[in-house]
Coordinates of N, CA and C in Angstrom, one line a residue:
F1 N 120.6 -30.1 23.3 CA 120.4 -31.4 24.4 C 119.0 -30.7 25.3
T2 N 118.1 -31.3 24.8 CA 116.6 -31.1 25.2 C 116.2 -32.3 26.8
N3 N 116.1 -31.6 27.8 CA 115.5 -32.8 28.8 C 114.0 -32.9 28.9
P4 N 114.0 -34.1 28.5 CA 112.4 -34.4 28.8 C 111.2 -33.7 29.6
A5 N 111.7 -33.8 30.7 CA 111.2 -33.8 32.2 C 111.2 -32.1 32.3
F6 N 112.8 -31.2 32.0 CA 111.9 -29.8 31.5 C 111.3 -28.9 30.9
S7 N 111.1 -29.9 29.5 CA 109.8 -29.8 28.2 C 109.0 -30.0 29.2
A8 N 108.4 -31.4 29.6 CA 107.1 -31.3 30.5 C 106.7 -30.3 31.3
I9 N 107.5 -29.9 32.2 CA 107.7 -28.8 33.4 C 107.1 -27.1 32.6
I10 N 107.7 -27.3 31.6 CA 107.6 -26.1 30.8 C 106.4 -25.3 30.7
L11 N 105.9 -26.8 29.6 CA 104.3 -27.2 29.2 C 103.3 -26.9 30.0
L12 N 103.6 -27.8 31.2 CA 102.5 -27.4 32.2 C 102.8 -26.3 33.1
S13 N 103.7 -25.6 33.0 CA 103.6 -23.9 33.7 C 102.8 -23.0 32.5
E14 N 102.7 -23.2 31.1 CA 102.3 -22.5 29.8 C 100.5 -23.0 30.4
V15 N 100.1 -24.2 30.6 CA 99.1 -24.6 30.6 C 98.4 -24.0 31.5
L16 N 99.4 -23.9 32.9 CA 98.3 -23.3 34.1 C 98.2 -21.8 33.8
Q17 N 99.2 -21.1 33.4 CA 99.2 -19.6 32.7 C 97.6 -19.4 32.1
M18 N 97.7 -20.6 30.9 CA 96.4 -20.4 30.2 C 95.3 -20.2 30.7
L19 N 95.0 -21.5 31.9 CA 93.8 -21.8 32.9 C 93.7 -20.4 33.6
E20 N 94.9 -19.9 34.4 CA 94.7 -18.3 35.2 C 93.9 -17.6 34.3
I21 N 94.5 -17.2 33.0 CA 93.9 -16.3 32.4 C 92.2 -16.7 31.8
E22 N 92.0 -17.8 31.7 CA 90.3 -18.5 31.0 C 90.0 -18.0 32.5
D23 N 90.6 -18.0 33.8 CA 88.8 -17.8 35.0 C 89.6 -16.7 35.5
R24 N 90.2 -16.0 35.0 CA 89.8 -14.4 35.4 C 88.6 -13.7 35.5
Y25 N 88.1 -12.1 36.3 CA 87.0 -12.3 36.2 C 86.7 -11.3 35.2
Y26 N 85.0 -11.2 35.1 CA 84.6 -11.1 33.9 C 83.5 -9.9 34.2
S27 N 83.4 -9.3 33.5 CA 82.4 -7.6 33.8 C 81.5 -8.4 33.8
M28 N 80.3 -7.3 34.2 CA 78.8 -8.1 33.6 C 78.9 -7.8 32.3
V29 N 79.2 -6.9 31.2 CA 79.1 -7.1 29.8 C 79.9 -8.4 29.1
E30 N 81.0 -8.7 29.7 CA 81.6 -9.6 29.7 C 80.6 -11.2 29.7
I31 N 80.3 -11.3 30.9 CA 79.0 -12.2 31.4 C 77.9 -12.6 30.4
C32 N 77.6 -11.4 30.6 CA 76.1 -11.2 30.0 C 76.1 -11.8 28.4
K33 N 77.1 -11.4 27.9 CA 77.6 -11.5 26.4 C 77.7 -13.5 26.5
Y34 N 78.5 -13.6 27.5 CA 79.2 -14.9 27.4 C 77.7 -16.6 27.6
L35 N 76.7 -15.9 28.5 CA 75.8 -16.3 29.0 C 74.6 -15.9 28.0
G36 N 74.9 -14.8 27.2 CA 73.7 -15.1 26.0 C 72.5 -14.4 26.5
I37 N 72.7 -13.4 27.8 CA 71.3 -13.2 28.3 C 71.9 -11.4 28.6
S38 N 70.1 -10.8 29.2 CA 70.6 -9.0 29.5 C 70.9 -9.3 30.6
R39 N 71.1 -7.8 30.7 CA 72.2 -7.6 32.3 C 70.9 -7.4 33.4
D40 N 69.5 -7.6 33.0 CA 68.2 -7.3 33.7 C 68.2 -8.9 33.9
T41 N 68.7 -9.6 33.3 CA 68.5 -11.2 33.7 C 69.5 -11.4 34.7
A42 N 70.8 -10.9 34.6 CA 71.8 -11.6 35.2 C 71.5 -11.0 36.6
L43 N 71.5 -9.8 36.2 CA 70.7 -9.2 38.5 C 69.8 -10.1 38.8
K44 N 68.4 -10.3 37.9 CA 67.8 -11.4 38.4 C 67.7 -12.8 38.9
W45 N 69.1 -12.7 38.3 CA 69.3 -14.4 38.6 C 70.5 -13.9 40.0
I46 N 71.0 -13.0 39.8 CA 72.1 -12.8 41.1 C 71.1 -12.5 42.2
A47 N 69.9 -12.1 42.2 CA 69.1 -12.0 43.3 C 68.3 -12.8 43.8
N48 N 68.1 -14.1 42.6 CA 67.1 -14.7 43.1 C 67.3 -16.5 42.7
K49 N 68.2 -16.7 41.6 CA 69.1 -17.8 41.6 C 69.9 -18.3 42.3
N50 N 70.8 -17.3 43.2 CA 71.9 -17.6 43.5 C 73.2 -17.7 42.4
M51 N 72.6 -16.6 41.7 CA 74.0 -16.7 40.5 C 75.2 -16.0 41.4
P52 N 76.5 -17.2 41.3 CA 77.5 -16.4 41.5 C 78.3 -15.4 41.2
A53 N 78.7 -14.0 42.1 CA 78.6 -13.3 41.4 C 79.8 -12.2 42.9
H54 N 80.1 -11.4 42.5 CA 81.4 -10.5 43.5 C 81.3 -9.0 43.8
K55 N 80.4 -8.6 44.1 CA 80.3 -7.4 44.4 C 81.7 -6.5 44.5
V56 N 82.3 -5.3 43.2 CA 83.9 -5.0 43.6 C 83.2 -3.6 43.5
G57 N 83.3 -2.8 44.2 CA 82.7 -1.2 44.2 C 81.3 -1.6 43.8
K58 N 81.3 -0.6 43.4 CA 79.7 -1.1 42.1 C 79.5 -1.7 41.3
K59 N 80.5 -2.5 41.1 CA 80.5 -2.9 39.6 C 80.3 -4.6 40.5
W60 N 79.6 -5.5 39.2 CA 79.5 -6.8 39.5 C 80.7 -7.5 38.8
M61 N 81.4 -8.4 39.3 CA 82.3 -9.1 38.8 C 81.9 -11.0 38.8
F62 N 82.4 -11.4 38.0 CA 82.0 -12.9 37.7 C 83.2 -14.1 37.4
K63 N 83.4 -14.8 37.9 CA 84.5 -15.8 37.9 C 83.9 -17.1 36.6
V64 N 84.0 -17.3 35.3 CA 83.6 -18.5 34.6 C 83.7 -19.6 35.4
S65 N 84.6 -19.7 35.9 CA 84.8 -21.6 36.7 C 83.3 -21.4 37.9
E66 N 83.2 -20.3 38.3 CA 81.9 -20.8 39.5 C 80.7 -20.5 38.2
I67 N 80.6 -19.8 37.3 CA 79.4 -19.6 36.8 C 78.9 -21.0 35.9
D68 N 79.9 -21.7 35.3 CA 80.1 -22.7 34.7 C 79.5 -23.8 35.8
A69 N 79.8 -23.7 36.8 CA 79.7 -24.8 37.7 C 78.3 -24.5 38.0
W70 N 77.5 -23.2 38.8 CA 76.6 -23.3 38.4 C 75.2 -23.6 37.2
V71 N 75.9 -23.3 36.2 CA 74.7 -23.8 35.1 C 75.0 -25.3 35.0
N72 N 76.2 -25.9 35.1 CA 76.3 -27.4 35.5 C 75.0 -28.3 36.5
S73 N 74.8 -27.0 37.3 CA 74.2 -27.8 38.8 C 72.7 -27.9 38.3
G74 N 72.4 -27.2 37.7 CA 71.2 -26.8 37.2 C 70.3 -25.9 38.4
Q75 N 71.0 -25.2 38.9 CA 70.5 -23.9 39.5 C 70.0 -22.9 38.5
S76 N 70.7 -22.7 37.3 CA 70.2 -21.6 36.4 C 68.4 -21.7 35.4
E77 N 68.7 -23.1 36.0 CA 67.3 -23.6 35.0 C 65.8 -22.4 35.7
E78 N 64.8 -23.2 34.7 CA 63.4 -22.4 34.8 C 63.0 -22.7 35.6
E79 N 62.0 -22.1 36.3 CA 61.6 -22.6 37.5 C 60.1 -22.9 36.8

C-alpha cells in the first residue's frame, strides 16, 4: 500500500536535495569552465562588472544561481 501524499513528499524532498547540490559553491576553475572564460576574465568581471563572488580565505567561490541571475540581468555584457 502506497500513500500518494507520502510519495509526493518523498519526491519533493529528493528534488530539493538535487537543487541544493546544483547550487553549491563552485571554484574559480569550475565557474570559468561553466562560463567558458579565462581566470583573468573572471577576475576582471569581479573587479569591474560586479560579478557575484565570495572570497573564502585566498580562494574565490561562486554560487551558480547568483552567476546565472547576474548573466540574465545583462551586467556581464560587453560595454
